[in-house]
Coordinates of C-alpha atoms in Angstrom, one line a residue:
Chain B
M754 CA 203.3 -19.0 105.8
S755 CA 201.2 -16.3 107.1
N756 CA 198.3 -16.8 109.5
S757 CA 195.6 -15.9 107.1
I758 CA 196.8 -18.4 104.5
I759 CA 196.7 -21.2 107.0
K760 CA 193.3 -20.0 108.2
Q761 CA 192.0 -20.1 104.6
Q762 CA 193.4 -23.5 104.0
L763 CA 191.5 -24.8 107.0
I764 CA 188.3 -23.2 105.7
W765 CA 189.0 -24.9 102.3
E766 CA 189.2 -28.2 104.1
K767 CA 185.9 -27.6 105.8
I768 CA 184.3 -26.6 102.5
S769 CA 185.4 -29.9 100.9
L770 CA 183.7 -31.7 103.7
G771 CA 180.5 -29.8 102.9
D772 CA 180.5 -27.1 105.6
K773 CA 178.2 -24.5 104.1
S774 CA 178.7 -21.8 106.7
A775 CA 182.4 -22.0 106.2
F776 CA 181.8 -21.6 102.5
L777 CA 179.5 -18.5 103.1
N778 CA 182.1 -17.0 105.5
L779 CA 184.8 -17.3 103.0
Y780 CA 182.6 -15.6 100.4
K781 CA 181.8 -12.9 102.9
E782 CA 185.5 -12.4 103.7
L783 CA 186.8 -12.2 100.2
Y784 CA 183.8 -10.9 98.3
Y785 CA 184.7 -7.2 98.0
K786 CA 188.4 -7.9 97.4
L787 CA 187.6 -10.2 94.5
V788 CA 184.9 -7.9 93.0
N789 CA 187.2 -4.9 93.2
Y790 CA 189.9 -6.9 91.5
G791 CA 187.5 -7.8 88.8
I792 CA 186.3 -4.2 88.4
R793 CA 189.8 -3.2 87.7
I794 CA 189.9 -5.7 84.8
C795 CA 186.5 -5.1 83.3
Q796 CA 185.2 -1.8 84.6
D797 CA 181.8 -3.4 85.2
T798 CA 180.5 -4.0 88.7
D799 CA 177.7 -6.4 87.6
L800 CA 179.9 -8.5 85.5
S801 CA 182.6 -8.7 88.1
A802 CA 180.1 -9.7 90.8
E803 CA 178.6 -12.3 88.5
A804 CA 182.1 -13.8 87.9
V805 CA 182.8 -14.0 91.6
D806 CA 179.5 -15.7 92.2
D807 CA 180.1 -18.1 89.4
V808 CA 183.5 -19.1 90.9
F809 CA 181.9 -19.7 94.3
V810 CA 179.0 -21.6 92.9
Y811 CA 181.5 -23.8 90.9
I812 CA 183.5 -24.4 94.1
W813 CA 180.4 -25.4 96.1
N814 CA 179.1 -27.7 93.4
K815 CA 182.6 -29.4 93.1
R816 CA 183.2 -29.3 96.9
A817 CA 183.4 -33.1 97.1
S818 CA 186.3 -33.3 94.7
L819 CA 188.2 -30.1 95.6
S820 CA 191.9 -30.6 95.6
R821 CA 194.2 -28.9 98.1
V822 CA 195.1 -25.4 97.3
E823 CA 198.3 -23.7 98.5
N824 CA 197.0 -20.2 98.6
V825 CA 193.2 -20.0 98.6
E826 CA 193.0 -16.2 98.0
S827 CA 195.3 -16.2 95.0
Y828 CA 193.6 -19.3 93.6
L829 CA 190.2 -17.5 93.8
T830 CA 191.7 -14.3 92.3
T831 CA 193.0 -16.2 89.3
S832 CA 189.7 -18.1 88.9
T833 CA 187.8 -14.8 89.0
K834 CA 190.1 -13.3 86.4
R835 CA 189.6 -16.4 84.1
R836 CA 185.9 -16.3 84.7
I837 CA 185.7 -12.6 83.7
L838 CA 187.7 -13.2 80.6
R839 CA 185.4 -16.0 79.7
L840 CA 182.3 -13.8 80.3
L841 CA 183.8 -11.0 78.3
D842 CA 184.7 -13.4 75.5
K843 CA 181.0 -14.1 75.3
K844 CA 180.4 -10.5 75.0
K845 CA 183.3 -10.1 72.6
K846 CA 184.8 -7.4 74.6
T847 CA 188.2 -8.9 75.5
E848 CA 190.1 -6.3 73.6
L849 CA 188.4 -3.5 75.5
A850 CA 189.3 -5.3 78.8
L851 CA 193.0 -5.5 77.9
K852 CA 193.0 -1.8 77.1
N853 CA 191.2 -1.1 80.4
S854 CA 193.2 -3.3 82.7
F855 CA 194.7 -0.6 84.8
S856 CA 198.0 -0.8 86.6
E857 CA 197.9 0.3 90.2
N858 CA 199.1 3.9 89.3
E859 CA 196.7 4.3 86.4
W860 CA 193.8 3.2 88.6
Y861 CA 194.6 6.1 91.0
D862 CA 195.2 8.5 88.2
A863 CA 192.2 8.0 86.0
G864 CA 190.8 4.5 86.2
Y865 CA 188.7 4.7 89.2
E866 CA 187.5 8.2 88.3
S867 CA 186.3 7.2 84.8
F868 CA 184.8 4.0 86.2
I869 CA 182.5 5.7 88.8
I870 CA 181.5 8.4 86.3
Q871 CA 180.7 5.9 83.7
M872 CA 178.5 4.0 86.2
Q873 CA 176.1 6.9 86.5
T874 CA 173.0 6.8 84.3
D875 CA 172.0 10.4 84.9
E876 CA 173.8 12.8 82.5
L877 CA 173.7 15.7 84.9
L878 CA 175.1 13.7 87.7
K879 CA 177.9 12.5 85.4
Q880 CA 178.9 16.0 84.6
R881 CA 178.9 17.1 88.2
L882 CA 180.8 14.1 89.4
K883 CA 183.4 14.6 86.7
Q884 CA 183.9 18.2 87.8
A885 CA 184.0 17.3 91.5
M886 CA 186.6 14.6 90.9
E887 CA 188.7 17.1 89.0
N888 CA 188.7 19.4 92.0
L889 CA 190.3 16.7 94.2
T890 CA 194.0 16.5 94.7
F891 CA 195.8 13.3 93.8
R892 CA 196.2 12.5 97.5
Q893 CA 192.5 13.1 98.2
K894 CA 191.5 10.8 95.4
Q895 CA 193.8 8.1 96.5
L896 CA 192.5 8.1 100.0
I897 CA 188.8 8.1 98.8
I898 CA 189.6 5.1 96.7
L899 CA 191.2 3.3 99.6
K900 CA 188.4 4.2 102.0
F901 CA 185.3 3.8 99.8
F902 CA 186.3 1.5 97.0
D903 CA 188.7 -0.8 98.8
G904 CA 186.9 -0.4 102.1
L905 CA 190.1 -0.1 104.2
T906 CA 190.0 1.1 107.8
Y907 CA 191.6 4.5 108.7
E908 CA 194.4 2.6 110.5
D909 CA 195.3 0.6 107.4
I910 CA 195.1 3.7 105.2
A911 CA 197.4 5.6 107.5
K912 CA 199.9 2.8 107.5
Q913 CA 199.8 2.3 103.7
T914 CA 200.2 6.0 103.0
N915 CA 202.7 6.8 105.7
Q916 CA 200.7 9.4 107.6
S917 CA 198.9 9.7 110.8
I918 CA 195.3 8.5 111.2
K919 CA 194.2 12.0 111.9
T920 CA 195.7 13.4 108.7
A921 CA 194.1 10.6 106.7
Y922 CA 190.8 11.2 108.3
N923 CA 191.0 15.0 107.7
T924 CA 192.0 14.5 104.1
I925 CA 189.1 12.3 103.4
Y926 CA 186.7 14.6 105.3
D927 CA 187.8 17.5 103.1
A928 CA 187.4 15.5 100.0
L929 CA 183.9 14.4 101.0
K930 CA 183.0 18.0 101.6
V931 CA 184.0 18.9 98.0
L932 CA 182.1 16.0 96.6
R933 CA 179.0 16.7 98.7
K934 CA 178.9 20.4 97.7
A935 CA 179.1 19.4 94.0
L936 CA 176.6 16.6 94.1
V937 CA 174.0 17.7 96.6
Y938 CA 171.6 20.6 96.2
N939 CA 171.0 21.6 99.8
Chain C
M157 CA 174.9 11.4 120.7
S158 CA 174.0 15.0 120.1
T159 CA 172.5 15.8 116.8
G160 CA 174.8 18.8 116.4
K161 CA 177.6 16.4 115.6
F162 CA 176.1 15.5 112.3
K163 CA 175.4 18.6 110.4
Y164 CA 176.4 17.8 106.9
V165 CA 176.3 14.8 104.7
E166 CA 180.1 14.3 105.1
D167 CA 179.7 14.1 108.9
F168 CA 177.8 10.8 108.4
L169 CA 179.8 9.5 105.5
I170 CA 183.2 9.9 107.3
Q171 CA 182.1 7.6 110.1
N172 CA 183.5 4.0 109.9
S173 CA 180.2 2.7 111.4
F174 CA 178.1 4.6 108.8
Q175 CA 180.1 3.0 106.0
M176 CA 179.6 -0.4 107.5
Y177 CA 175.9 0.4 107.8
C178 CA 175.8 1.2 104.1
A179 CA 177.7 -1.9 103.2
R180 CA 175.6 -3.8 105.8
S181 CA 178.8 -5.6 106.7
D182 CA 178.3 -5.3 110.5
A183 CA 174.9 -6.1 112.1
Q184 CA 175.5 -3.8 115.1
C185 CA 176.3 -0.8 112.9
V186 CA 173.2 -1.5 110.8
K187 CA 171.1 -1.6 114.0
Y188 CA 172.6 1.5 115.4
W189 CA 172.0 3.6 112.3
E190 CA 168.5 2.3 111.8
N191 CA 167.6 3.3 115.3
Y192 CA 169.3 6.6 114.8
I193 CA 167.2 7.3 111.8
K194 CA 164.1 6.4 113.7
S195 CA 164.9 8.8 116.5
N196 CA 166.2 11.6 114.2
P197 CA 163.8 11.7 111.3
D198 CA 164.7 15.3 110.6
Q199 CA 168.1 14.1 109.4
L200 CA 166.8 11.5 107.0
E201 CA 167.4 13.6 104.0
N202 CA 171.1 14.1 104.8
I203 CA 171.4 10.4 105.6
Q204 CA 169.9 9.4 102.3
E205 CA 172.2 11.7 100.5
A206 CA 175.2 10.3 102.4
K207 CA 174.1 6.8 101.4
R208 CA 173.7 7.8 97.8
L209 CA 177.2 9.3 97.8
Y210 CA 178.6 6.1 99.4
F211 CA 177.3 4.0 96.6
I212 CA 178.6 6.3 93.9
L213 CA 182.1 6.2 95.5
N214 CA 182.1 2.4 96.0
G215 CA 181.1 1.8 92.4
A216 CA 177.5 0.6 93.1
K217 CA 178.6 -2.7 94.7
K218 CA 175.8 -4.4 96.4
P219 CA 175.7 -4.7 100.2
I220 CA 177.2 -7.9 101.4
D221 CA 174.0 -9.4 102.8
E222 CA 172.3 -9.0 99.4
S223 CA 175.2 -10.7 97.7
L224 CA 175.1 -13.5 100.2
L225 CA 171.4 -14.0 99.6
N226 CA 172.0 -14.0 95.9
L227 CA 174.7 -16.7 96.2
S228 CA 172.6 -18.8 98.5
N229 CA 169.8 -18.8 96.0
K230 CA 172.2 -19.7 93.2
I231 CA 173.7 -22.7 95.0
L232 CA 170.2 -23.8 96.1
Y233 CA 168.9 -23.8 92.5
K234 CA 172.0 -25.4 91.1
K235 CA 171.7 -28.2 93.6
H236 CA 168.2 -28.9 92.3
L237 CA 169.5 -29.1 88.8
L238 CA 171.9 -31.8 89.8
S239 CA 169.2 -34.3 90.5
K240 CA 168.4 -34.8 86.8
F241 CA 166.3 -37.9 87.3
R242 CA 163.8 -36.0 89.4
I243 CA 163.5 -33.3 86.9
N244 CA 162.9 -35.6 84.0
V245 CA 160.1 -37.2 86.0
F246 CA 158.6 -33.8 86.6
K247 CA 159.0 -32.9 82.9
V248 CA 157.1 -35.9 81.8
A249 CA 154.5 -35.2 84.5
A250 CA 154.3 -31.6 83.4
V251 CA 153.7 -32.5 79.8
F252 CA 150.9 -34.9 80.8
I253 CA 149.3 -32.4 83.0
S254 CA 149.4 -29.7 80.4
I255 CA 148.0 -32.0 77.7
L256 CA 145.3 -32.9 80.2
S257 CA 144.6 -29.3 81.0
I258 CA 144.5 -28.3 77.4
G259 CA 142.1 -31.0 76.7
F260 CA 140.0 -29.9 79.7
V261 CA 140.0 -26.3 78.5
L262 CA 139.0 -27.3 75.0
Y263 CA 136.3 -29.4 76.4
Q264 CA 135.1 -26.5 78.6
A265 CA 135.3 -24.1 75.7
R266 CA 133.4 -26.4 73.4
F267 CA 130.6 -27.6 75.6
N268 CA 130.3 -24.8 78.0
Q269 CA 130.4 -21.8 75.8
E270 CA 127.8 -20.0 77.8
S271 CA 129.2 -20.5 81.2
S272 CA 132.4 -18.4 81.5
L273 CA 135.6 -19.9 82.6
K274 CA 136.5 -19.0 86.1
V275 CA 140.1 -17.9 86.7
D276 CA 141.0 -18.0 90.3
N277 CA 143.4 -15.5 91.7
Y278 CA 146.0 -18.1 91.6
F279 CA 149.5 -17.3 92.9
P280 CA 152.2 -19.9 92.7
E281 CA 153.7 -21.4 95.8
T282 CA 156.5 -19.1 96.9
S283 CA 160.0 -19.7 98.1
D284 CA 161.9 -17.8 100.8
A285 CA 163.7 -15.7 98.1
M286 CA 162.1 -12.3 98.4
Y287 CA 163.6 -9.0 97.2
Q288 CA 162.3 -5.7 98.5
A289 CA 162.9 -2.1 97.7
M290 CA 161.8 0.2 100.5
N291 CA 160.2 3.6 99.9
G292 CA 162.8 6.1 98.7
E293 CA 165.1 3.4 97.3
R294 CA 165.5 1.2 94.2
K295 CA 167.2 -2.1 93.9
S296 CA 168.7 -4.1 91.1
V297 CA 168.3 -7.9 91.4
N298 CA 170.0 -10.7 89.4
L299 CA 167.8 -13.7 89.4
P300 CA 169.3 -17.2 89.4
D301 CA 168.4 -17.7 85.7
G302 CA 170.3 -14.5 84.7
T303 CA 167.3 -12.3 84.4
K304 CA 167.8 -8.7 85.5
V305 CA 165.1 -6.9 87.5
L306 CA 165.1 -3.3 88.6
L307 CA 162.7 -2.8 91.5
N308 CA 161.2 0.6 92.0
A309 CA 160.5 2.2 95.4
G310 CA 158.0 0.4 97.6
S311 CA 158.0 -2.9 95.6
T312 CA 158.5 -6.5 96.4
L313 CA 159.4 -9.4 94.2
T314 CA 159.0 -13.0 95.4
L315 CA 160.3 -16.0 93.6
G316 CA 158.2 -19.0 93.0
H317 CA 159.0 -22.2 94.9
D318 CA 160.7 -24.0 92.0
F319 CA 162.2 -21.0 90.3
N320 CA 164.7 -22.0 87.6
N321 CA 163.8 -25.6 88.2
G322 CA 161.0 -26.4 85.8
D323 CA 159.4 -23.0 85.9
R324 CA 160.2 -19.4 86.3
N325 CA 157.4 -17.8 88.3
V326 CA 157.7 -14.5 90.2
I327 CA 155.1 -12.4 92.1
L328 CA 155.3 -8.7 91.8
K329 CA 153.8 -6.1 94.1
G330 CA 154.8 -2.7 92.9
E331 CA 156.8 -1.7 89.9
A332 CA 159.7 -3.3 88.1
L333 CA 161.6 -3.4 84.9
F334 CA 162.3 -6.9 83.7
D335 CA 165.1 -7.9 81.3
V336 CA 164.3 -11.6 81.0
V337 CA 167.0 -14.0 79.7
H338 CA 165.7 -16.1 76.9
N339 CA 165.3 -19.8 77.6
K340 CA 162.9 -22.6 77.0
T341 CA 161.1 -22.2 80.3
P342 CA 158.5 -19.5 80.2
F343 CA 158.9 -16.6 82.6
T344 CA 155.7 -15.6 84.3
V345 CA 155.1 -12.5 86.4
Y346 CA 152.0 -12.7 88.6
T347 CA 150.4 -9.4 89.6
K348 CA 147.1 -8.5 91.2
D349 CA 145.3 -7.9 87.9
F350 CA 147.1 -10.1 85.4
N351 CA 149.8 -12.7 84.7
I352 CA 152.4 -12.0 82.1
K353 CA 154.0 -14.9 80.3
V354 CA 157.2 -14.4 78.3
L355 CA 160.2 -16.3 76.9
G356 CA 162.8 -13.5 76.8
T357 CA 162.1 -9.8 76.6
K358 CA 162.3 -6.4 78.2
F359 CA 159.2 -4.9 79.8
N360 CA 158.0 -2.7 82.6
V361 CA 155.2 -3.6 85.0
K362 CA 153.5 -1.3 87.4
A363 CA 151.1 -3.1 89.8
Y364 CA 151.0 -1.3 93.2
E365 CA 148.3 -2.7 95.4
D366 CA 147.2 0.7 96.5
E367 CA 146.8 2.2 93.0
L368 CA 143.9 2.0 90.7
E369 CA 145.9 1.4 87.5
T370 CA 148.0 -1.6 86.6
V371 CA 150.2 -1.0 83.6
T372 CA 152.4 -3.2 81.4
S373 CA 154.7 -1.6 78.9
L374 CA 156.6 -3.8 76.4
I375 CA 160.0 -2.5 75.2
S376 CA 161.2 -5.4 73.1
G377 CA 160.2 -9.0 72.3
S378 CA 156.6 -10.2 72.8
I379 CA 154.5 -11.1 75.8
Q380 CA 151.2 -12.7 76.5
M381 CA 149.0 -11.5 79.3
E382 CA 146.2 -13.3 81.1
L383 CA 143.8 -11.1 82.8
K384 CA 142.5 -12.1 86.2
N385 CA 139.1 -10.7 85.7
N386 CA 136.7 -12.6 87.9
T387 CA 134.2 -13.4 85.2
N388 CA 136.1 -14.6 82.2
K389 CA 139.6 -15.5 81.1
Q390 CA 141.1 -13.2 78.6
L391 CA 144.4 -13.5 76.8
I392 CA 146.0 -10.5 75.2
A393 CA 149.2 -10.4 73.2
L394 CA 151.3 -7.3 73.3
N395 CA 153.6 -6.1 70.5
P396 CA 156.8 -4.0 71.2
G397 CA 156.0 -0.4 71.9
E398 CA 152.5 -1.2 73.3
K399 CA 151.2 -0.8 76.7
L400 CA 148.2 -2.2 78.5
T401 CA 146.4 -0.2 81.3
I402 CA 143.8 -1.7 83.5
R403 CA 141.8 0.6 85.6
N404 CA 139.9 -0.8 88.5
K405 CA 136.7 0.6 89.9
S406 CA 137.8 0.6 93.5
I407 CA 140.7 -0.4 95.6
T408 CA 140.4 -3.2 97.9
S409 CA 140.6 -1.9 101.4
T410 CA 144.2 -1.4 102.4
N411 CA 143.4 -1.2 106.1
T412 CA 142.6 -4.9 106.5
N413 CA 145.8 -6.8 106.2
K414 CA 144.5 -9.5 103.9
P415 CA 147.2 -11.6 102.5
T416 CA 145.2 -12.5 99.5
I417 CA 143.9 -10.1 96.9
T418 CA 140.3 -10.3 96.1
A419 CA 139.2 -10.0 92.5
Q420 CA 138.5 -6.5 91.6
E421 CA 136.0 -5.1 89.2
I422 CA 137.7 -3.9 86.2
E423 CA 136.4 -0.7 84.9
E424 CA 138.5 -0.2 81.8
I425 CA 141.1 -2.0 79.8
K426 CA 143.1 0.2 77.4
L427 CA 145.7 -0.9 74.9
S428 CA 147.8 2.0 73.7
K429 CA 151.0 2.8 71.9
I430 CA 154.1 4.0 73.7
I431 CA 155.4 7.2 72.1
K432 CA 158.5 6.0 70.2
L433 CA 161.6 7.3 71.8
P434 CA 165.0 5.8 72.8
E435 CA 164.4 3.6 75.9
S436 CA 166.2 6.1 78.2
L437 CA 163.8 8.9 77.3
M438 CA 160.5 6.9 77.6
S439 CA 158.2 8.0 80.3
E440 CA 157.2 4.5 81.2
T441 CA 160.7 3.7 82.3
A442 CA 161.7 7.2 83.5
W443 CA 162.1 5.9 87.0
V444 CA 164.9 3.6 85.9
H445 CA 166.9 6.7 84.8
N446 CA 166.2 8.7 88.0
R447 CA 163.3 10.6 86.6
I448 CA 159.8 10.9 88.0
E449 CA 157.5 12.1 85.2
I450 CA 154.0 13.5 85.6
H451 CA 151.9 14.0 82.5
E452 CA 148.7 15.9 83.0
E453 CA 147.9 14.0 86.1
K454 CA 145.8 15.0 89.1
F455 CA 147.6 15.6 92.4
G456 CA 145.6 12.9 94.0
E457 CA 146.8 10.4 91.4
F458 CA 150.5 11.0 91.5
K459 CA 150.6 11.6 95.2
K460 CA 151.4 8.0 95.9
R461 CA 154.3 8.1 93.5
L462 CA 155.8 11.0 95.3
E463 CA 155.3 9.3 98.6
R464 CA 157.3 6.2 97.5
W465 CA 159.9 8.2 95.6
Y466 CA 160.8 10.5 98.5
N467 CA 159.7 8.2 101.4
V468 CA 157.2 10.7 102.8
K469 CA 153.5 10.8 103.7
I470 CA 151.4 13.4 101.9
E471 CA 148.1 14.5 103.1
I472 CA 145.7 16.6 100.9
S473 CA 142.5 17.3 102.7
D474 CA 141.0 19.7 100.2
P475 CA 139.3 17.8 97.3
A476 CA 139.8 20.8 95.0
I477 CA 143.6 20.5 95.4
Q478 CA 143.4 16.7 94.8
K479 CA 142.1 17.6 91.3
Y480 CA 144.8 20.1 90.4
T481 CA 146.4 18.8 87.2
F482 CA 150.2 19.0 86.7
T483 CA 152.8 18.1 84.1
A484 CA 156.3 17.9 85.5
I485 CA 159.6 16.0 85.4
F486 CA 161.8 15.7 88.4
T487 CA 165.3 14.2 88.6
T488 CA 167.6 15.0 91.5
E489 CA 165.3 17.6 93.1
S490 CA 164.5 17.2 96.8
I491 CA 160.8 16.9 97.9
K492 CA 160.9 20.6 98.9
E493 CA 162.2 21.7 95.5
A494 CA 159.6 19.5 93.8
L495 CA 156.7 21.0 95.8
S496 CA 157.9 24.5 95.3
A497 CA 158.1 23.9 91.5
L498 CA 154.5 22.6 91.6
Q499 CA 153.5 25.7 93.6
K500 CA 154.6 27.9 90.7
A501 CA 151.9 26.3 88.5
K502 CA 149.0 26.2 90.9
Y503 CA 148.8 27.8 94.3
F504 CA 148.8 25.7 97.4
S505 CA 150.7 25.8 100.7
Y506 CA 152.3 23.0 102.6
T507 CA 154.0 22.2 105.9
I508 CA 156.6 19.5 106.5
N509 CA 156.6 17.7 109.8
D510 CA 159.3 15.0 109.9
N511 CA 158.2 12.7 107.1
K512 CA 154.7 14.1 106.9
I513 CA 153.6 16.7 104.4
I514 CA 150.3 18.4 104.8
I515 CA 149.0 20.3 101.8
T516 CA 146.4 23.0 102.3
N517 CA 144.9 26.0 100.5

């Protein structure tokens, strides 16, 4: 069993005893991971964040009767997914979600791109963002996702993509320059 | 750190510490960059652009501290709901009190028709939950009852003490678009000039303390407004597509930092129709869609809006320029581009010093 799994089991224990700061720390630690996971399912930041909050509120309210969980993170991931499906059910959009639930590769290929474009309310900005994203190489896009969507450190990105930190950094810098030139006037 | 190091937007954005400042996930980074902005105001524009780009790329996820505050509010209010007994007692009490007060109002109305009813500038007891959008930014807020609020620049929204636990009271200073979730508990927005009571609907409220006009625009549903005129109590119902504008004679001095707002003399109350357009094209909610719209307004009147939108200070010393009338729509333009567009319509010149813009002949 890895260290973080045991660490989270201990936090789980504390929560069941009513330790609120342990609870908020767990939320802080896993928030973006869970929200990102949710966005990949439903392509909707607000809905995903709402689902994650619902899961945590539920846990806090039921803290006294929490049962032991082997892997806290995967338990929360599954709960988030269920919650999202429930929320989507309410909105009768389940079918859309199934269509949109991207595999890892599809996410890098087109999922993320169409997601951030669709998030914009300004038509002009949508157009520009689309063009700018089209000008990025697959590698640049992949690294932008890892850095800004998943929030990884340069070290982790380098490790995950088998390149030096410097190369990863430079690739992202060049990608940002392309994006900035397309999206900013001055 | 030399300023030469950060020349372009991407020079900020590439920094780990800058990313953590945007996500507000590390207190030290937040502090560092806030200080940096203070001591390098000339780079504010680039920093704001970098921040904007950050949130485009991260998918508009909220900073972690905001999410934490939201969650804390949610578990706080849910906890209240668990003590059902207490609520029932309150419900019974509330029914009694409202019956009593209806009786009292009827009595007053019947027997004291001459003497007008006094409405105090009553604000509900507030809680710690306060949401704030600084100048130059906008913020979307999910309230514990599911209501969505979009706060415009330079606005604050404070939740009432017992929000979602018997009542749904909020206090607004500034401008916001409300999309209120329908439930049995009325949702009340308190502003300096009127209170708005709704069950579930979508509407925009503009009530900046330093502006003469207070405006409510109703998009769907129905709302009831109670004016806070100091002499008599007036109830006005709005239908969808209507807006109510209240124009005050004078602004209460903004120099004295008075926590309470004194009753103002209302000069004019105007009920008008919103021009029927899809919501995304309406001028009343243009700000929601990244547009700032000016319709035949005097420079002196929309100056405040530009200040909040671009987070700048604008000084117009010449009264003649204050009266210049413009019609314009800005979207992604910078303040410089906006000003030079206005210059094409009427001649004036300006100088920019840090965040201060001085407009002269």
